[in-house]
Amino acid sequence: MNSMEFLPIGVLATGAVVLLSLTGSRRQRDRFVTFGALLTAVCAMAAAAALIGAGGGFQDPLLAPFFVRDVVGVGAGVVILLLLALVTPVVVFDVGPLRAASSGVFSLLLLSTAGALVMAFSRNLLFFVVGLELLSLPLYVLVGMGRSEEACEEAAFKYFLLGAASSAVMIYGMAILWGAFGTLDILEWGRLWEKRGEAGPDSGLAILGATLTMSGLAFKIGWVPFHMWLPDVYEGAPSGVVAWMSGAVKAATFAFAYRFTHALHGLFPTVVGETVMVVAAASMIWGSLAAVYQSNFKRMLAYSSIAHAGYAALALLPSSARFGGERALVLYLFTYALASFGAFVIASLQEAEGKTRVADLSGLAERRPMIGLILAVALLSLAGIPPLGGFVAKFYVFLAAVRGGHFLLVLLGVLTSVVSLAYYLKVLVAVYMQEPKEVRPVYVGIGRMIVLGGGALATLLIGIWPAGVLDFLADVSQKLWP
Amino acid sequence: MALDLLSELIFLPAIVGLALTAVPSRLSRVIFGLGILGAAFAFGLSLQLFALFDPTVVGYQFEQRLAWIPSFGVMYYVGIDGIALVLLVLTTLLSLIALISSYGAIREKRKEFVIVLLFLESAMLGTFSSLDLFLFYVFWEAMLVPMYLLIGVFGGPRRIYATLKFFLYTMAGSVLMLVAILVLYTQASESTGTVSTALPDLLHVRMPFELQLALFLAFVVAFAIKIPLFPLHTWLPDAHVEAPTAGSVLLAGVLLKMGGYGLVRFAIPLFPEAARAAAPWIGALAVIGIVYGAYVALAQEDMKKLVAYSSVSHMGFVALGMASLTRIGMAGAVFQMVSHGLATGALFLMVGMLYERRHSRMLVDFGGLARVTPRLGFAFFVITLASIGLPGLSGFIGEFLVLNGAFQSVVWARPWLFVGFAVVGVVLGAGYMLLLYERLFLGEITFEENRKLKDLSWVEGAALALPVVLVVWLGLQPGLILSRVNPAVETILLRMNSSAESP
């Protein structure tokens, strides 16, 4: 049964290849693609659920040295697969260029998901890079499939160029790390480190390599000062793709970053914590302040996602780990993914009308009361207003950080939350308190309505009854280390 | 999962609101009717609580605990003492009145209005009943969104500015409280090992004085913004002027009370030494607020602004009474909260009625109305006198007890100074209230269109009747409230003193 452990990723890859090789008339293909994509997503989820249910770590001798199943990994995997299932109907019912090339789009999406899963579970730098490229290459293409040619070409070009550069830097860093330790397995470092001085690792090399690698992770996550690409890419890329990538890329990278920082923490106890603190503070401040000045809805959400990367970084702090930092991180990623998915899908509705500004959302609540409500739930959850999921996640993250002794960082976190509220409320002012510029209702479509409603409902449920999710996480960690 | 009477009361309005979402919006009369019915039922439940409440029992009553987030030690834990009890009754009463009075005033988005108001009522009731800090914070924040919508959607011309200011101001205070809750929780888990956010578990956490003071101040900033304590009051006039009548009634009548309630329920009992040290400062700000609010109110030409600044002045008495840390002063502060809630709620209601008739809130547009609208004039007169603090009406009892408490207090060195300035505020208060009444109702009728104004309709009369009767009743029989509030205040002070004696 051990070879079953690769099943979720295998299912995704197979699905991708099959979808790409479909032939026939456009209409037949469309139907197949829709069905096939949903089937693949569901099968991958079922396989993953079976694996989580079975418990334990990776046992296959082929996989065990390269992959590890821990709480962040499992949590990120759930987020990634859930987002795939949510985004499928959005792409299927999209009216823009995404739909025109749906078989290609879906196989790219499935490949990207497979890459994200590899990243989320890897303990080996080489496998992480393989996963990262498998995630990124399809995304470079997907980002370029937007409606407005100029903006999306800029986005795709920027993403590709900067992404390639950051990958190169990161791989260089990993090569140095390999030079320092003689192994790419990050969980082995702690054991090797004790032998430094004699024949063991060189600490100067290790620091250099770790710094370069961290910068690559920071790029993918969108931490300041490696965030420059993010607003441009989110703005230019098709919103359906952003709805997926904003949550999934973060989840996959954060899972590995958690493992990576904790492996390094054993080596350099103070430096790692301080670096994460600086990055978290800078991201919270810059993301929140810059978002206030955006008039483009997606750019605003992009800066808010930078701020959220900063909040989630608090859970990454080594000293938070003792107080549930791991689970707090998962909960945060989960609620962020849900809320940002909703907001970006609504941005895609707006995009279909050729509108991009926050002011164009005016009167949305009158044109489509349900969509207005869903957007309100998503944004208030991002802002951390109870009783929504975003509040519980923020509470958990802040609690772990305060108990870890980072009182001032949490104070900064709550103050930037108040700043962030200013721009979330600006959107809600447009949605609820301004007259609509057109009377015609927004086109939504049944598929998007279902996933949007489901996401909003889940956000509310997590807020009212967080014990459900937390029990699940506790259950997972129990099964992993019985 | 059986809910107790108290939980039924908390969630009843929200459940009614949720059910109303299913009713199509063209049936707005039905929706309003059902909403009023729900609010009336909630009022009835709160009266039932009042009747069943046993004033002789020490501690909380109608307690209910349910596990909520076991891994944080968070419980759904509600319960009330005498202080919460009277505020619950005030909340349900004013919510009912706010709904009734809006029946004619709100013409668009009527369904949304009723639903938002009912959700707000649930959040307010929850805030007064929570005995778990996490739960309290959730309800406290949950009040913001309905109020934000109430001002922003149904308000006046500058409603968006006002509602954003209200939301951000309040939020800035409450996140500081959130951090303080997190730190307190951490301290408790480190010193005693209990992982809990329940109020009784956090009451005797040992911590250094400096930390206690910092946490106390974080709580106080959150509550001071709500009270509002000078100089954190600047959001209030904007919010009041732009809010619809129902919003103003609930804002002045209930939301401002959250601040005073938070002080007596959480800030003072949790950090007794810090409270004692900071009391003179809070008292001083309260006195400044009393005089300043009254002085500014004297100069207002806009009725709503005038009443708003009078709230700053009257709520200063609440803060002064709380800061005196005496039984009589704190009980007086609670009494003043109820009295102010009734009187100012009724004042905003009547200002709203005048605005409906005349579409102006400027004092110069009125005059001599007593002849045209005698019933409104009478109600306004009673409320004016109650607000001034005429003996025999409710305002007198509250102010008298607070001044008495401030005079007896040992937390500040020169009690006569505090009392002296506060009395100046009382005199100024009589000035602006009588001036307001004179300019509205007395003298010659200066504008022709004022001759045709209608007197109170029966709906408006019904909405006003209870507050008018109650300010008289409570003025004559203050024991109705004090007999329930006194034991609760005594319990709090007793616990404070015992913790001071056994360090």
Tab-separated table of N, CA, C and O in Angstrom, chain A residues 323 327 331 366 380 383-387 391-392 395-396 398-399 402-404 407 410-411 414-415 417-419 421-422 424-429 432-435 463-467 470-471, chain B residues 68-72 74 108-109 112 134 137-139 141-142 144-145 148-149 151-153 159-160 163-164 167-168 171-173 175-176 178-183 185-186 189-190 195 197 215:
chain	number	residue	atom	x	y	z
A	323	PHE	N	3.481	27.306	21.425
A	323	PHE	CA	2.115	27.686	21.789
A	323	PHE	C	1.160	27.552	20.607
A	323	PHE	O	0.334	28.408	20.364
A	327	ARG	N	-0.399	25.114	14.235
A	327	ARG	CA	-1.838	25.058	13.940
A	327	ARG	C	-2.376	26.445	13.635
A	327	ARG	O	-3.263	26.601	12.793
A	331	LEU	N	-4.493	27.424	10.326
A	331	LEU	CA	-5.805	28.069	10.397
A	331	LEU	C	-5.769	29.404	9.659
A	331	LEU	O	-6.712	29.779	8.951
A	366	GLU	N	-26.942	46.500	-4.235
A	366	GLU	CA	-28.264	46.677	-4.802
A	366	GLU	C	-28.418	45.856	-6.083
A	366	GLU	O	-29.478	45.321	-6.364
A	380	LEU	N	-14.499	41.475	5.627
A	380	LEU	CA	-14.493	41.610	7.087
A	380	LEU	C	-13.708	40.472	7.728
A	380	LEU	O	-13.092	40.644	8.777
A	383	ALA	N	-10.241	41.490	7.428
A	383	ALA	CA	-9.951	42.541	8.407
A	383	ALA	C	-9.895	41.986	9.829
A	383	ALA	O	-9.407	42.653	10.725
A	384	GLY	N	-10.425	40.783	10.028
A	384	GLY	CA	-10.373	40.175	11.353
A	384	GLY	C	-11.477	40.641	12.270
A	384	GLY	O	-11.245	40.899	13.448
A	385	ILE	N	-12.683	40.779	11.737
A	385	ILE	CA	-13.819	41.189	12.558
A	385	ILE	C	-14.580	39.938	12.985
A	385	ILE	O	-14.913	39.109	12.155
A	386	PRO	N	-14.835	39.762	14.294
A	386	PRO	CA	-15.647	38.628	14.700
A	386	PRO	C	-17.094	38.818	14.264
A	386	PRO	O	-17.494	39.979	14.092
A	387	PRO	N	-17.878	37.799	14.109
A	387	PRO	CA	-17.565	36.389	14.328
A	387	PRO	C	-17.180	35.678	13.032
A	387	PRO	O	-17.849	34.734	12.659
A	391	PHE	N	-11.054	36.389	12.089
A	391	PHE	CA	-10.806	36.864	13.451
A	391	PHE	C	-10.198	35.757	14.299
A	391	PHE	O	-9.210	35.971	15.003
A	392	VAL	N	-10.788	34.575	14.230
A	392	VAL	CA	-10.286	33.478	15.056
A	392	VAL	C	-8.841	33.169	14.685
A	392	VAL	O	-7.982	32.977	15.560
A	395	PHE	N	-6.630	35.849	16.010
A	395	PHE	CA	-6.558	35.692	17.462
A	395	PHE	C	-5.551	34.602	17.818
A	395	PHE	O	-4.704	34.786	18.685
A	396	TYR	N	-5.655	33.483	17.116
A	396	TYR	CA	-4.782	32.343	17.401
A	396	TYR	C	-3.326	32.716	17.119
A	396	TYR	O	-2.423	32.454	17.931
A	398	PHE	N	-1.968	35.731	16.980
A	398	PHE	CA	-1.516	36.745	17.934
A	398	PHE	C	-1.288	36.124	19.306
A	398	PHE	O	-0.341	36.474	20.014
A	399	LEU	N	-2.169	35.207	19.676
A	399	LEU	CA	-2.030	34.560	20.975
A	399	LEU	C	-0.714	33.791	21.044
A	399	LEU	O	0.041	33.900	22.014
A	402	VAL	N	2.085	36.337	21.349
A	402	VAL	CA	2.178	36.970	22.682
A	402	VAL	C	2.759	35.982	23.685
A	402	VAL	O	3.643	36.312	24.478
A	403	ARG	N	2.295	34.746	23.627
A	403	ARG	CA	2.808	33.757	24.581
A	403	ARG	C	4.261	33.449	24.291
A	403	ARG	O	5.016	33.062	25.178
A	404	GLY	N	4.676	33.630	23.024
A	404	GLY	CA	6.084	33.456	22.685
A	404	GLY	C	6.925	34.671	23.041
A	404	GLY	O	8.119	34.689	22.765
A	407	PHE	N	5.286	40.643	22.268
A	407	PHE	CA	4.199	41.551	22.571
A	407	PHE	C	4.159	42.748	21.615
A	407	PHE	O	3.109	43.106	21.071
A	410	VAL	N	2.885	42.018	18.149
A	410	VAL	CA	1.431	41.853	18.120
A	410	VAL	C	0.738	43.211	18.183
A	410	VAL	O	-0.258	43.449	17.493
A	411	LEU	N	1.301	44.103	18.988
A	411	LEU	CA	0.742	45.458	19.045
A	411	LEU	C	0.783	46.088	17.654
A	411	LEU	O	-0.198	46.690	17.193
A	414	VAL	N	-1.990	44.505	15.530
A	414	VAL	CA	-3.369	44.987	15.699
A	414	VAL	C	-3.505	46.413	15.164
A	414	VAL	O	-4.538	46.777	14.605
A	415	LEU	N	-2.463	47.205	15.302
A	415	LEU	CA	-2.572	48.581	14.800
A	415	LEU	C	-2.645	48.589	13.269
A	415	LEU	O	-3.448	49.324	12.680
A	417	SER	N	-3.860	46.271	11.605
A	417	SER	CA	-5.200	45.752	11.299
A	417	SER	C	-6.211	46.889	11.245
A	417	SER	O	-7.128	46.878	10.419
A	418	VAL	N	-6.041	47.846	12.141
A	418	VAL	CA	-6.960	48.987	12.123
A	418	VAL	C	-6.767	49.792	10.831
A	418	VAL	O	-7.731	50.205	10.192
A	419	VAL	N	-5.488	49.958	10.437
A	419	VAL	CA	-5.226	50.652	9.173
A	419	VAL	C	-5.877	49.887	8.024
A	419	VAL	O	-6.522	50.469	7.149
A	421	LEU	N	-8.360	48.045	8.068
A	421	LEU	CA	-9.811	48.193	8.099
A	421	LEU	C	-10.253	49.391	7.254
A	421	LEU	O	-11.308	49.369	6.620
A	422	ALA	N	-9.413	50.412	7.235
A	422	ALA	CA	-9.779	51.621	6.493
A	422	ALA	C	-10.038	51.301	5.025
A	422	ALA	O	-11.022	51.766	4.450
A	424	TYR	N	-10.583	48.183	3.654
A	424	TYR	CA	-11.676	47.226	3.473
A	424	TYR	C	-13.024	47.943	3.586
A	424	TYR	O	-13.959	47.667	2.843
A	425	LEU	N	-13.099	48.869	4.547
A	425	LEU	CA	-14.365	49.594	4.720
A	425	LEU	C	-14.647	50.486	3.518
A	425	LEU	O	-15.801	50.715	3.167
A	426	LYS	N	-13.584	50.988	2.896
A	426	LYS	CA	-13.769	51.824	1.708
A	426	LYS	C	-14.519	51.038	0.624
A	426	LYS	O	-15.403	51.567	-0.037
A	427	VAL	N	-14.136	49.783	0.474
A	427	VAL	CA	-14.829	48.940	-0.501
A	427	VAL	C	-16.277	48.749	-0.079
A	427	VAL	O	-17.204	48.863	-0.900
A	428	LEU	N	-16.491	48.487	1.203
A	428	LEU	CA	-17.862	48.242	1.658
A	428	LEU	C	-18.716	49.504	1.571
A	428	LEU	O	-19.927	49.418	1.367
A	429	VAL	N	-18.081	50.660	1.721
A	429	VAL	CA	-18.823	51.905	1.514
A	429	VAL	C	-19.346	51.946	0.081
A	429	VAL	O	-20.516	52.236	-0.167
A	432	TYR	N	-22.151	49.166	-0.293
A	432	TYR	CA	-23.417	49.297	0.426
A	432	TYR	C	-23.979	50.707	0.463
A	432	TYR	O	-25.164	50.892	0.649
A	433	MET	N	-23.104	51.718	0.346
A	433	MET	CA	-23.594	53.060	0.646
A	433	MET	C	-23.584	53.998	-0.538
A	433	MET	O	-23.883	55.170	-0.408
A	434	GLN	N	-23.200	53.498	-1.705
A	434	GLN	CA	-23.241	54.378	-2.868
A	434	GLN	C	-24.191	53.834	-3.909
A	434	GLN	O	-24.426	52.646	-4.008
A	435	GLU	N	-24.719	54.758	-4.691
A	435	GLU	CA	-25.703	54.377	-5.703
A	435	GLU	C	-25.017	53.598	-6.823
A	435	GLU	O	-23.895	53.906	-7.208
A	463	GLY	N	-15.726	30.961	12.104
A	463	GLY	CA	-15.767	32.013	13.111
A	463	GLY	C	-16.652	31.648	14.286
A	463	GLY	O	-16.336	31.944	15.436
A	464	ILE	N	-17.792	31.003	13.992
A	464	ILE	CA	-18.728	30.697	15.066
A	464	ILE	C	-18.315	29.432	15.811
A	464	ILE	O	-18.466	29.340	17.021
A	465	TRP	N	-17.790	28.484	15.081
A	465	TRP	CA	-17.457	27.208	15.705
A	465	TRP	C	-16.049	26.773	15.316
A	465	TRP	O	-15.852	25.795	14.613
A	466	PRO	N	-15.040	27.503	15.783
A	466	PRO	CA	-13.661	27.193	15.386
A	466	PRO	C	-13.189	25.846	15.917
A	466	PRO	O	-12.272	25.260	15.352
A	467	ALA	N	-13.842	25.373	16.988
A	467	ALA	CA	-13.399	24.114	17.567
A	467	ALA	C	-13.404	23.000	16.533
A	467	ALA	O	-12.587	22.082	16.594
A	470	LEU	N	-10.157	23.237	14.630
A	470	LEU	CA	-9.042	22.984	15.540
A	470	LEU	C	-8.996	21.520	15.965
A	470	LEU	O	-7.925	20.935	16.084
A	471	ASP	N	-10.182	20.939	16.178
A	471	ASP	CA	-10.216	19.520	16.520
A	471	ASP	C	-9.649	18.681	15.391
A	471	ASP	O	-8.929	17.714	15.614
B	68	TRP	N	-16.671	26.106	24.120
B	68	TRP	CA	-16.749	26.716	22.791
B	68	TRP	C	-15.487	26.388	22.000
B	68	TRP	O	-15.526	25.725	20.963
B	69	ILE	N	-14.344	26.876	22.480
B	69	ILE	CA	-13.087	26.518	21.827
B	69	ILE	C	-12.196	25.933	22.908
B	69	ILE	O	-11.386	26.631	23.516
B	70	PRO	N	-12.359	24.635	23.184
B	70	PRO	CA	-11.671	24.055	24.343
B	70	PRO	C	-10.154	24.240	24.270
B	70	PRO	O	-9.517	24.449	25.305
B	71	SER	N	-9.575	24.224	23.081
B	71	SER	CA	-8.119	24.284	23.026
B	71	SER	C	-7.576	25.653	23.455
B	71	SER	O	-6.409	25.761	23.822
B	72	PHE	N	-8.379	26.705	23.405
B	72	PHE	CA	-7.945	28.002	23.943
B	72	PHE	C	-8.435	28.193	25.375
B	72	PHE	O	-8.112	29.196	25.997
B	74	VAL	N	-11.636	28.718	25.865
B	74	VAL	CA	-12.672	29.718	25.666
B	74	VAL	C	-14.031	29.062	25.862
B	74	VAL	O	-14.273	27.966	25.360
B	108	GLU	N	-36.858	53.683	2.651
B	108	GLU	CA	-36.189	52.789	1.699
B	108	GLU	C	-35.423	51.712	2.453
B	108	GLU	O	-35.006	51.929	3.590
B	109	LYS	N	-35.243	50.584	1.784
B	109	LYS	CA	-34.485	49.464	2.373
B	109	LYS	C	-35.018	49.139	3.763
B	109	LYS	O	-34.248	48.964	4.715
B	112	GLU	N	-33.891	45.641	5.196
B	112	GLU	CA	-32.506	45.626	5.668
B	112	GLU	C	-32.395	46.347	7.017
B	112	GLU	O	-31.667	45.917	7.907
B	134	PHE	N	-13.173	36.500	25.780
B	134	PHE	CA	-13.208	36.268	24.339
B	134	PHE	C	-14.611	36.509	23.805
B	134	PHE	O	-14.812	37.216	22.812
B	137	TYR	N	-15.411	40.127	23.775
B	137	TYR	CA	-14.780	40.833	22.656
B	137	TYR	C	-15.523	40.555	21.351
B	137	TYR	O	-15.709	41.455	20.536
B	138	VAL	N	-15.955	39.316	21.169
B	138	VAL	CA	-16.685	38.970	19.944
B	138	VAL	C	-17.976	39.788	19.846
B	138	VAL	O	-18.262	40.402	18.818
B	139	PHE	N	-18.735	39.837	20.934
B	139	PHE	CA	-19.986	40.604	20.908
B	139	PHE	C	-19.699	42.098	20.745
B	139	PHE	O	-20.392	42.813	20.023
B	141	GLU	N	-17.236	43.595	19.255
B	141	GLU	CA	-16.899	43.922	17.875
B	141	GLU	C	-18.081	43.692	16.950
B	141	GLU	O	-18.239	44.390	15.957
B	142	ALA	N	-18.892	42.677	17.288
B	142	ALA	CA	-20.023	42.367	16.425
B	142	ALA	C	-21.025	43.516	16.403
B	142	ALA	O	-21.824	43.637	15.480
B	144	LEU	N	-20.191	46.541	15.976
B	144	LEU	CA	-19.696	47.603	15.102
B	144	LEU	C	-20.313	47.544	13.713
B	144	LEU	O	-20.706	48.567	13.153
B	145	VAL	N	-20.401	46.334	13.153
B	145	VAL	CA	-20.834	46.249	11.761
B	145	VAL	C	-22.286	46.717	11.582
B	145	VAL	O	-22.556	47.543	10.704
B	148	TYR	N	-22.294	50.420	11.899
B	148	TYR	CA	-21.651	50.989	10.700
B	148	TYR	C	-22.665	51.075	9.552
B	148	TYR	O	-22.773	52.088	8.865
B	149	LEU	N	-23.436	50.007	9.382
B	149	LEU	CA	-24.433	50.006	8.310
B	149	LEU	C	-25.571	50.970	8.631
B	149	LEU	O	-26.073	51.678	7.755
B	151	ILE	N	-25.560	53.736	10.353
B	151	ILE	CA	-25.200	55.128	10.078
B	151	ILE	C	-24.916	55.317	8.592
B	151	ILE	O	-25.385	56.263	7.973
B	152	GLY	N	-24.147	54.391	8.020
B	152	GLY	CA	-23.665	54.584	6.652
B	152	GLY	C	-24.726	54.439	5.579
B	152	GLY	O	-24.632	55.068	4.524
B	153	VAL	N	-25.719	53.580	5.807
B	153	VAL	CA	-26.742	53.373	4.775
B	153	VAL	C	-27.946	54.289	5.012
B	153	VAL	O	-28.510	54.839	4.072
B	159	ARG	N	-22.814	60.937	6.017
B	159	ARG	CA	-22.878	59.685	6.760
B	159	ARG	C	-21.620	58.833	6.581
B	159	ARG	O	-21.209	58.140	7.504
B	160	ILE	N	-21.009	58.882	5.392
B	160	ILE	CA	-19.882	57.990	5.145
B	160	ILE	C	-18.680	58.404	5.970
B	160	ILE	O	-18.010	57.575	6.602
B	163	THR	N	-19.504	57.440	9.603
B	163	THR	CA	-19.515	56.022	9.942
B	163	THR	C	-18.104	55.456	9.919
B	163	THR	O	-17.749	54.611	10.739
B	164	LEU	N	-17.268	55.945	8.990
B	164	LEU	CA	-15.878	55.475	8.981
B	164	LEU	C	-15.153	55.940	10.239
B	164	LEU	O	-14.398	55.186	10.845
B	167	PHE	N	-16.292	53.797	13.148
B	167	PHE	CA	-15.772	52.426	13.103
B	167	PHE	C	-14.286	52.400	13.448
B	167	PHE	O	-13.840	51.620	14.304
B	168	LEU	N	-13.502	53.279	12.810
B	168	LEU	CA	-12.060	53.231	13.012
B	168	LEU	C	-11.687	53.640	14.433
B	168	LEU	O	-10.810	53.038	15.060
B	171	MET	N	-12.608	50.815	16.724
B	171	MET	CA	-11.751	49.650	16.466
B	171	MET	C	-10.361	49.885	17.054
B	171	MET	O	-9.773	48.966	17.629
B	172	ALA	N	-9.854	51.104	16.910
B	172	ALA	CA	-8.521	51.393	17.426
B	172	ALA	C	-8.479	51.131	18.926
B	172	ALA	O	-7.511	50.563	19.446
B	173	GLY	N	-9.544	51.520	19.625
B	173	GLY	CA	-9.592	51.244	21.056
B	173	GLY	C	-9.713	49.772	21.331
B	173	GLY	O	-9.024	49.231	22.199
B	175	VAL	N	-8.837	47.096	19.626
B	175	VAL	CA	-7.704	46.193	19.387
B	175	VAL	C	-6.688	46.294	20.515
B	175	VAL	O	-6.028	45.309	20.841
B	176	LEU	N	-6.584	47.478	21.138
B	176	LEU	CA	-5.699	47.571	22.293
B	176	LEU	C	-6.205	46.666	23.408
B	176	LEU	O	-5.442	45.972	24.082
B	178	LEU	N	-7.865	43.987	22.906
B	178	LEU	CA	-7.584	42.613	22.477
B	178	LEU	C	-6.174	42.211	22.890
B	178	LEU	O	-5.967	41.117	23.436
B	179	VAL	N	-5.208	43.095	22.652
B	179	VAL	CA	-3.832	42.783	23.039
B	179	VAL	C	-3.755	42.583	24.548
B	179	VAL	O	-3.109	41.652	25.039
B	180	ALA	N	-4.462	43.463	25.283
B	180	ALA	CA	-4.447	43.334	26.746
B	180	ALA	C	-5.039	41.994	27.170
B	180	ALA	O	-4.534	41.353	28.098
B	181	ILE	N	-6.104	41.567	26.488
B	181	ILE	CA	-6.702	40.269	26.822
B	181	ILE	C	-5.695	39.152	26.577
B	181	ILE	O	-5.532	38.243	27.392
B	182	LEU	N	-4.985	39.247	25.449
B	182	LEU	CA	-3.992	38.208	25.130
B	182	LEU	C	-2.892	38.162	26.189
B	182	LEU	O	-2.479	37.087	26.627
B	183	VAL	N	-2.423	39.339	26.606
B	183	VAL	CA	-1.344	39.375	27.600
B	183	VAL	C	-1.844	38.838	28.937
B	183	VAL	O	-1.164	38.046	29.605
B	185	TYR	N	-4.232	36.731	29.472
B	185	TYR	CA	-4.388	35.285	29.301
B	185	TYR	C	-3.041	34.584	29.455
B	185	TYR	O	-2.911	33.573	30.134
B	186	THR	N	-2.019	35.185	28.834
B	186	THR	CA	-0.679	34.605	28.929
B	186	THR	C	-0.172	34.634	30.365
B	186	THR	O	0.369	33.648	30.866
B	189	SER	N	-1.922	31.995	32.395
B	189	SER	CA	-1.488	30.623	32.130
B	189	SER	C	-0.091	30.389	32.687
B	189	SER	O	0.253	29.282	33.065
B	190	GLU	N	0.715	31.467	32.769
B	190	GLU	CA	2.058	31.273	33.301
B	190	GLU	C	2.070	31.223	34.834
B	190	GLU	O	2.815	30.453	35.424
B	195	VAL	N	-5.712	27.700	31.757
B	195	VAL	CA	-5.846	28.210	30.398
B	195	VAL	C	-7.307	28.541	30.207
B	195	VAL	O	-8.123	27.672	29.947
B	197	THR	N	-10.295	32.020	29.431
B	197	THR	CA	-10.586	33.435	29.250
B	197	THR	C	-11.802	33.846	30.068
B	197	THR	O	-12.338	34.925	29.887
B	215	LEU	N	-2.039	47.238	31.151
B	215	LEU	CA	-3.217	46.503	30.689
B	215	LEU	C	-4.491	47.266	31.034
B	215	LEU	O	-5.428	47.347	30.231
